[in-house]
mmCIF file with all atom_site columns, C-alpha atoms in Angstrom:
data_model
loop_
_atom_site.group_PDB
_atom_site.id
_atom_site.type_symbol
_atom_site.label_atom_id
_atom_site.label_alt_id
_atom_site.label_comp_id
_atom_site.label_asym_id
_atom_site.label_entity_id
_atom_site.label_seq_id
_atom_site.pdbx_PDB_ins_code
_atom_site.Cartn_x
_atom_site.Cartn_y
_atom_site.Cartn_z
_atom_site.occupancy
_atom_site.B_iso_or_equiv
_atom_site.pdbx_formal_charge
_atom_site.auth_seq_id
_atom_site.auth_comp_id
_atom_site.auth_asym_id
_atom_site.auth_atom_id
_atom_site.pdbx_PDB_model_num
ATOM 1   C CA . MET A 1 1   ? 138.456 44.377 259.581 1.00 29.00 ? 1   MET A CA 1
ATOM 2   C CA . ILE A 1 2   ? 140.597 42.557 257.015 1.00 30.00 ? 2   ILE A CA 1
ATOM 3   C CA . ALA A 1 3   ? 141.048 43.861 253.501 1.00 32.00 ? 3   ALA A CA 1
ATOM 4   C CA . LEU A 1 4   ? 142.706 41.602 250.948 1.00 30.00 ? 4   LEU A CA 1
ATOM 5   C CA . LEU A 1 5   ? 144.844 43.325 248.357 1.00 30.00 ? 5   LEU A CA 1
ATOM 6   C CA . VAL A 1 6   ? 146.043 41.448 245.293 1.00 31.00 ? 6   VAL A CA 1
ATOM 7   C CA . VAL A 1 7   ? 149.209 42.453 243.438 1.00 31.00 ? 7   VAL A CA 1
ATOM 8   C CA . GLY A 1 8   ? 150.072 40.059 240.624 1.00 30.00 ? 8   GLY A CA 1
ATOM 9   C CA . SER A 1 9   ? 150.233 36.678 242.304 1.00 27.00 ? 9   SER A CA 1
ATOM 10  C CA . VAL A 1 10  ? 150.868 38.175 245.724 1.00 31.00 ? 10  VAL A CA 1
ATOM 11  C CA . THR A 1 11  ? 148.096 38.588 248.258 1.00 29.00 ? 11  THR A CA 1
ATOM 12  C CA . PHE A 1 12  ? 148.603 40.988 251.148 1.00 32.00 ? 12  PHE A CA 1
ATOM 13  C CA . ALA A 1 13  ? 146.483 40.722 254.265 1.00 32.00 ? 13  ALA A CA 1
ATOM 14  C CA . LEU A 1 14  ? 146.221 44.251 255.546 1.00 32.00 ? 14  LEU A CA 1
ATOM 15  C CA . LEU A 1 15  ? 144.991 44.299 259.098 1.00 32.00 ? 15  LEU A CA 1
ATOM 16  C CA . VAL A 1 16  ? 143.248 47.650 259.208 1.00 36.00 ? 16  VAL A CA 1
ATOM 17  C CA . GLY A 1 17  ? 143.146 49.281 262.616 1.00 35.00 ? 17  GLY A CA 1
ATOM 18  C CA . ARG A 1 18  ? 145.685 46.911 264.189 1.00 36.00 ? 18  ARG A CA 1
ATOM 19  C CA . ALA A 1 19  ? 148.875 48.049 262.488 1.00 42.00 ? 19  ALA A CA 1
ATOM 20  C CA . GLU A 1 20  ? 150.524 51.366 263.207 1.00 48.00 ? 20  GLU A CA 1
ATOM 21  C CA . PRO A 1 21  ? 150.425 53.813 260.298 1.00 72.00 ? 21  PRO A CA 1
ATOM 22  C CA . THR A 1 22  ? 154.239 54.007 260.349 1.00 87.00 ? 22  THR A CA 1
ATOM 23  C CA . PRO A 1 23  ? 156.996 51.889 261.841 1.00 95.00 ? 23  PRO A CA 1
ATOM 24  C CA . ASP A 1 24  ? 158.498 52.617 265.246 1.00 95.00 ? 24  ASP A CA 1
ATOM 25  C CA . LEU A 1 25  ? 161.912 53.892 264.100 1.00 96.00 ? 25  LEU A CA 1
ATOM 26  C CA . SER A 1 26  ? 163.156 54.065 267.700 1.00 96.00 ? 26  SER A CA 1
ATOM 27  C CA . LYS A 1 27  ? 163.527 50.281 267.252 1.00 96.00 ? 27  LYS A CA 1
ATOM 28  C CA . GLY A 1 28  ? 165.473 50.752 263.999 1.00 96.00 ? 28  GLY A CA 1
ATOM 29  C CA . VAL A 1 29  ? 165.204 48.064 261.367 1.00 97.00 ? 29  VAL A CA 1
ATOM 30  C CA . ASP A 1 30  ? 163.358 45.830 263.831 1.00 97.00 ? 30  ASP A CA 1
ATOM 31  C CA . GLY A 1 31  ? 160.630 48.490 264.019 1.00 97.00 ? 31  GLY A CA 1
ATOM 32  C CA . ILE A 1 32  ? 160.286 48.508 260.231 1.00 97.00 ? 32  ILE A CA 1
ATOM 33  C CA . ALA A 1 33  ? 160.157 44.702 260.139 1.00 96.00 ? 33  ALA A CA 1
ATOM 34  C CA . ALA A 1 34  ? 157.522 44.567 262.913 1.00 96.00 ? 34  ALA A CA 1
ATOM 35  C CA . TRP A 1 35  ? 155.390 47.157 261.098 1.00 96.00 ? 35  TRP A CA 1
ATOM 36  C CA . LEU A 1 36  ? 155.698 45.266 257.819 1.00 93.00 ? 36  LEU A CA 1
ATOM 37  C CA . HIS A 1 37  ? 154.936 41.966 259.555 1.00 94.00 ? 37  HIS A CA 1
ATOM 38  C CA . ASP A 1 38  ? 151.792 43.480 261.110 1.00 93.00 ? 38  ASP A CA 1
ATOM 39  C CA . LEU A 1 39  ? 150.650 44.639 257.673 1.00 90.00 ? 39  LEU A CA 1
ATOM 40  C CA . THR A 1 40  ? 151.563 41.627 255.554 1.00 89.00 ? 40  THR A CA 1
ATOM 41  C CA . ASP A 1 41  ? 152.260 38.719 257.922 1.00 91.00 ? 41  ASP A CA 1
ATOM 42  C CA . GLU A 1 42  ? 155.712 38.486 256.320 1.00 92.00 ? 42  GLU A CA 1
ATOM 43  C CA . CYS A 1 43  ? 159.158 39.880 257.164 1.00 92.00 ? 43  CYS A CA 1
ATOM 44  C CA . SER A 1 44  ? 159.349 38.197 260.567 1.00 89.00 ? 44  SER A CA 1
ATOM 45  C CA . THR A 1 45  ? 163.130 37.692 260.636 1.00 93.00 ? 45  THR A CA 1
ATOM 46  C CA . VAL A 1 46  ? 165.615 40.496 259.997 1.00 95.00 ? 46  VAL A CA 1
ATOM 47  C CA . ARG A 1 47  ? 169.005 39.611 258.597 1.00 95.00 ? 47  ARG A CA 1
ATOM 48  C CA . ARG A 1 48  ? 171.941 41.948 259.235 1.00 94.00 ? 48  ARG A CA 1
ATOM 49  C CA . GLY A 1 49  ? 175.611 41.961 258.426 1.00 88.00 ? 49  GLY A CA 1
ATOM 50  C CA . ASP A 1 50  ? 175.462 41.596 254.658 1.00 89.00 ? 50  ASP A CA 1
ATOM 51  C CA . ASP A 1 51  ? 177.687 43.896 252.620 1.00 93.00 ? 51  ASP A CA 1
ATOM 52  C CA . PHE A 1 52  ? 175.538 46.835 251.488 1.00 95.00 ? 52  PHE A CA 1
ATOM 53  C CA . THR A 1 53  ? 177.512 47.273 248.254 1.00 95.00 ? 53  THR A CA 1
ATOM 54  C CA . ASP A 1 54  ? 176.872 43.626 247.331 1.00 95.00 ? 54  ASP A CA 1
ATOM 55  C CA . PHE A 1 55  ? 173.190 44.168 248.044 1.00 94.00 ? 55  PHE A CA 1
ATOM 56  C CA . ALA A 1 56  ? 172.616 47.558 246.377 1.00 93.00 ? 56  ALA A CA 1
ATOM 57  C CA . GLY A 1 57  ? 175.407 47.677 243.803 1.00 94.00 ? 57  GLY A CA 1
ATOM 58  C CA . PRO A 1 58  ? 178.380 50.055 243.731 1.00 95.00 ? 58  PRO A CA 1
ATOM 59  C CA . VAL A 1 59  ? 176.629 53.149 242.327 1.00 92.00 ? 59  VAL A CA 1
ATOM 60  C CA . ARG A 1 60  ? 173.606 53.053 244.626 1.00 92.00 ? 60  ARG A CA 1
ATOM 61  C CA . SER A 1 61  ? 175.785 52.122 247.568 1.00 94.00 ? 61  SER A CA 1
ATOM 62  C CA . LYS A 1 62  ? 177.967 55.180 246.992 1.00 94.00 ? 62  LYS A CA 1
ATOM 63  C CA . VAL A 1 63  ? 174.925 57.481 246.993 1.00 95.00 ? 63  VAL A CA 1
ATOM 64  C CA . TYR A 1 64  ? 172.718 55.743 249.604 1.00 95.00 ? 64  TYR A CA 1
ATOM 65  C CA . ALA A 1 65  ? 175.186 54.406 252.199 1.00 95.00 ? 65  ALA A CA 1
ATOM 66  C CA . PRO A 1 66  ? 176.182 57.701 253.879 1.00 96.00 ? 66  PRO A CA 1
ATOM 67  C CA . PHE A 1 67  ? 172.492 58.337 254.614 1.00 96.00 ? 67  PHE A CA 1
ATOM 68  C CA . ILE A 1 68  ? 171.597 54.945 256.035 1.00 96.00 ? 68  ILE A CA 1
ATOM 69  C CA . ALA A 1 69  ? 171.557 54.867 259.825 1.00 96.00 ? 69  ALA A CA 1
ATOM 70  C CA . GLU A 1 70  ? 170.770 51.131 259.889 1.00 97.00 ? 70  GLU A CA 1
ATOM 71  C CA . TRP A 1 71  ? 169.816 48.514 257.348 1.00 97.00 ? 71  TRP A CA 1
ATOM 72  C CA . GLY A 1 72  ? 168.869 44.872 257.095 1.00 96.00 ? 72  GLY A CA 1
ATOM 73  C CA . THR A 1 73  ? 166.834 42.549 254.940 1.00 96.00 ? 73  THR A CA 1
ATOM 74  C CA . CYS A 1 74  ? 163.904 40.234 255.413 1.00 94.00 ? 74  CYS A CA 1
ATOM 75  C CA . ALA A 1 75  ? 162.053 37.722 253.282 1.00 89.00 ? 75  ALA A CA 1
ATOM 76  C CA . LYS A 1 76  ? 158.829 39.082 251.846 1.00 86.00 ? 76  LYS A CA 1
ATOM 77  C CA . GLU A 1 77  ? 157.215 37.876 248.647 1.00 85.00 ? 77  GLU A CA 1
ATOM 78  C CA . PRO A 1 78  ? 157.871 38.568 245.855 1.00 85.00 ? 78  PRO A CA 1
ATOM 79  C CA . TYR A 1 79  ? 161.344 39.555 247.110 1.00 84.00 ? 79  TYR A CA 1
ATOM 80  C CA . GLY A 1 80  ? 163.958 37.066 248.270 1.00 83.00 ? 80  GLY A CA 1
ATOM 81  C CA . ARG A 1 81  ? 165.597 39.903 250.196 1.00 91.00 ? 81  ARG A CA 1
ATOM 82  C CA . LEU A 1 82  ? 163.674 43.092 250.837 1.00 94.00 ? 82  LEU A CA 1
ATOM 83  C CA . GLY A 1 83  ? 165.933 45.896 252.047 1.00 96.00 ? 83  GLY A CA 1
ATOM 84  C CA . LEU A 1 84  ? 164.822 47.786 255.156 1.00 97.00 ? 84  LEU A CA 1
ATOM 85  C CA . LEU A 1 85  ? 166.572 51.145 255.524 1.00 97.00 ? 85  LEU A CA 1
ATOM 86  C CA . VAL A 1 86  ? 166.484 53.618 258.402 1.00 98.00 ? 86  VAL A CA 1
ATOM 87  C CA . LEU A 1 87  ? 167.499 56.923 256.812 1.00 97.00 ? 87  LEU A CA 1
ATOM 88  C CA . ARG A 1 88  ? 169.467 59.954 257.911 1.00 97.00 ? 88  ARG A CA 1
ATOM 89  C CA . PRO A 1 89  ? 168.656 63.327 256.321 1.00 96.00 ? 89  PRO A CA 1
ATOM 90  C CA . GLY A 1 90  ? 170.442 64.212 253.077 1.00 95.00 ? 90  GLY A CA 1
ATOM 91  C CA . LEU A 1 91  ? 169.657 61.413 250.628 1.00 95.00 ? 91  LEU A CA 1
ATOM 92  C CA . GLU A 1 92  ? 167.623 63.712 248.361 1.00 95.00 ? 92  GLU A CA 1
ATOM 93  C CA . GLN A 1 93  ? 170.502 66.178 248.004 1.00 95.00 ? 93  GLN A CA 1
ATOM 94  C CA . ALA A 1 94  ? 173.006 63.372 247.404 1.00 95.00 ? 94  ALA A CA 1
ATOM 95  C CA . TRP A 1 95  ? 170.777 61.903 244.680 1.00 95.00 ? 95  TRP A CA 1
ATOM 96  C CA . ARG A 1 96  ? 170.357 65.321 243.022 1.00 95.00 ? 96  ARG A CA 1
ATOM 97  C CA . THR A 1 97  ? 174.136 65.844 243.066 1.00 94.00 ? 97  THR A CA 1
ATOM 98  C CA . ALA A 1 98  ? 174.773 62.371 241.608 1.00 94.00 ? 98  ALA A CA 1
ATOM 99  C CA . LEU A 1 99  ? 172.111 63.051 238.974 1.00 94.00 ? 99  LEU A CA 1
ATOM 100 C CA . ALA A 1 100 ? 173.649 66.410 238.029 1.00 94.00 ? 100 ALA A CA 1
ATOM 101 C CA . GLU A 1 101 ? 177.106 64.815 237.784 1.00 94.00 ? 101 GLU A CA 1
ATOM 102 C CA . GLY A 1 102 ? 175.822 61.981 235.582 1.00 94.00 ? 102 GLY A CA 1
ATOM 103 C CA . GLU A 1 103 ? 176.571 59.248 238.145 1.00 93.00 ? 103 GLU A CA 1
ATOM 104 C CA . VAL A 1 104 ? 172.932 58.102 238.208 1.00 94.00 ? 104 VAL A CA 1
ATOM 105 C CA . ARG A 1 105 ? 169.897 58.376 235.956 1.00 92.00 ? 105 ARG A CA 1
ATOM 106 C CA . GLY A 1 106 ? 166.249 58.649 236.842 1.00 91.00 ? 106 GLY A CA 1
ATOM 107 C CA . ASP A 1 107 ? 164.914 58.394 240.360 1.00 92.00 ? 107 ASP A CA 1
ATOM 108 C CA . PRO A 1 108 ? 166.020 56.398 243.411 1.00 93.00 ? 108 PRO A CA 1
ATOM 109 C CA . ASP A 1 109 ? 164.653 52.854 243.299 1.00 91.00 ? 109 ASP A CA 1
ATOM 110 C CA . LEU A 1 110 ? 163.344 52.952 246.842 1.00 95.00 ? 110 LEU A CA 1
ATOM 111 C CA . ALA A 1 111 ? 159.865 53.251 248.334 1.00 95.00 ? 111 ALA A CA 1
ATOM 112 C CA . PHE A 1 112 ? 159.946 55.966 251.013 1.00 95.00 ? 112 PHE A CA 1
ATOM 113 C CA . GLY A 1 113 ? 158.176 56.427 254.309 1.00 94.00 ? 113 GLY A CA 1
ATOM 114 C CA . ASP A 1 114 ? 158.875 59.039 256.969 1.00 93.00 ? 114 ASP A CA 1
ATOM 115 C CA . GLY A 1 115 ? 162.531 58.415 257.889 1.00 95.00 ? 115 GLY A CA 1
ATOM 116 C CA . PHE A 1 116 ? 162.785 54.995 256.258 1.00 97.00 ? 116 PHE A CA 1
ATOM 117 C CA . ALA A 1 117 ? 162.731 53.252 252.899 1.00 96.00 ? 117 ALA A CA 1
ATOM 118 C CA . LEU A 1 118 ? 162.211 49.796 251.418 1.00 96.00 ? 118 LEU A CA 1
ATOM 119 C CA . THR A 1 119 ? 164.008 48.505 248.334 1.00 93.00 ? 119 THR A CA 1
ATOM 120 C CA . GLY A 1 120 ? 160.910 46.985 246.780 1.00 87.00 ? 120 GLY A CA 1
ATOM 121 C CA . SER A 1 121 ? 158.497 48.449 244.274 1.00 83.00 ? 121 SER A CA 1
ATOM 122 C CA . ILE A 1 122 ? 155.654 45.949 243.859 1.00 85.00 ? 122 ILE A CA 1
ATOM 123 C CA . GLY A 1 123 ? 152.816 46.555 246.303 1.00 84.00 ? 123 GLY A CA 1
ATOM 124 C CA . MET A 1 124 ? 154.430 49.520 248.050 1.00 88.00 ? 124 MET A CA 1
ATOM 125 C CA . GLU A 1 125 ? 151.447 51.753 247.250 1.00 87.00 ? 125 GLU A CA 1
ATOM 126 C CA . TYR A 1 126 ? 149.369 49.538 249.569 1.00 86.00 ? 126 TYR A CA 1
ATOM 127 C CA . LEU A 1 127 ? 151.771 50.304 252.407 1.00 89.00 ? 127 LEU A CA 1
ATOM 128 C CA . GLY A 1 128 ? 151.339 54.053 251.990 1.00 89.00 ? 128 GLY A CA 1
ATOM 129 C CA . LEU A 1 129 ? 154.910 54.520 250.749 1.00 93.00 ? 129 LEU A CA 1
ATOM 130 C CA . LYS A 1 130 ? 155.956 57.046 248.126 1.00 94.00 ? 130 LYS A CA 1
ATOM 131 C CA . ARG A 1 131 ? 158.516 57.279 245.348 1.00 94.00 ? 131 ARG A CA 1
ATOM 132 C CA . LEU A 1 132 ? 161.011 60.082 245.041 1.00 94.00 ? 132 LEU A CA 1
ATOM 133 C CA . GLU A 1 133 ? 161.091 61.917 241.704 1.00 95.00 ? 133 GLU A CA 1
ATOM 134 C CA . CYS A 1 134 ? 164.237 63.978 241.208 1.00 94.00 ? 134 CYS A CA 1
ATOM 135 C CA . THR A 1 135 ? 165.774 66.455 238.819 1.00 92.00 ? 135 THR A CA 1
ATOM 136 C CA . PRO A 1 136 ? 169.231 67.968 239.374 1.00 91.00 ? 136 PRO A CA 1
ATOM 137 C CA . THR A 1 137 ? 167.525 70.892 241.153 1.00 91.00 ? 137 THR A CA 1
ATOM 138 C CA . ALA A 1 138 ? 164.650 69.358 243.152 1.00 94.00 ? 138 ALA A CA 1
ATOM 139 C CA . CYS A 1 139 ? 163.085 66.163 244.472 1.00 94.00 ? 139 CYS A CA 1
ATOM 140 C CA . SER A 1 140 ? 159.440 65.506 245.298 1.00 95.00 ? 140 SER A CA 1
ATOM 141 C CA . LEU A 1 141 ? 157.756 62.597 247.062 1.00 93.00 ? 141 LEU A CA 1
ATOM 142 C CA . MET A 1 142 ? 154.976 61.270 244.855 1.00 94.00 ? 142 MET A CA 1
ATOM 143 C CA . GLU A 1 143 ? 152.170 58.768 245.375 1.00 92.00 ? 143 GLU A CA 1
ATOM 144 C CA . ILE A 1 144 ? 152.942 55.379 243.873 1.00 88.00 ? 144 ILE A CA 1
ATOM 145 C CA . LYS A 1 145 ? 150.354 54.555 241.239 1.00 80.00 ? 145 LYS A CA 1
ATOM 146 C CA . HIS A 1 146 ? 148.735 51.108 241.207 1.00 66.00 ? 146 HIS A CA 1
ATOM 147 C CA . HIS A 1 147 ? 149.976 49.041 238.251 1.00 56.00 ? 147 HIS A CA 1
#
């Protein structure tokens, strides 16, 4: 069964029943890319070795980097470089601390799955990913609303 999902000018082909519900994180970033490729027919080539601070910026890099086990990027419309992040535990606490200390504002700009995140925002609700809403005292994973 193929369901076509339209987000702006982007069409996703979601192959229902063929794709795993979550990526195989035992394969690291390659597992995320394979999962995303199965769902969207994009993200076939993972690029590694870029400087994370150049990619994410100095503030986000300071908060995110200690909690990234592996990262890479791939090409997936509408993003020139979509970040694929395998996460270690602790990012929520680090974000809350940075929020309380005034280093960051608002919520992390990542779409979260179980043990991984993507840097995009458009269309992530169709992938079953969630956003993280944080205050200095608590964070909660929330459904991403369709725009």
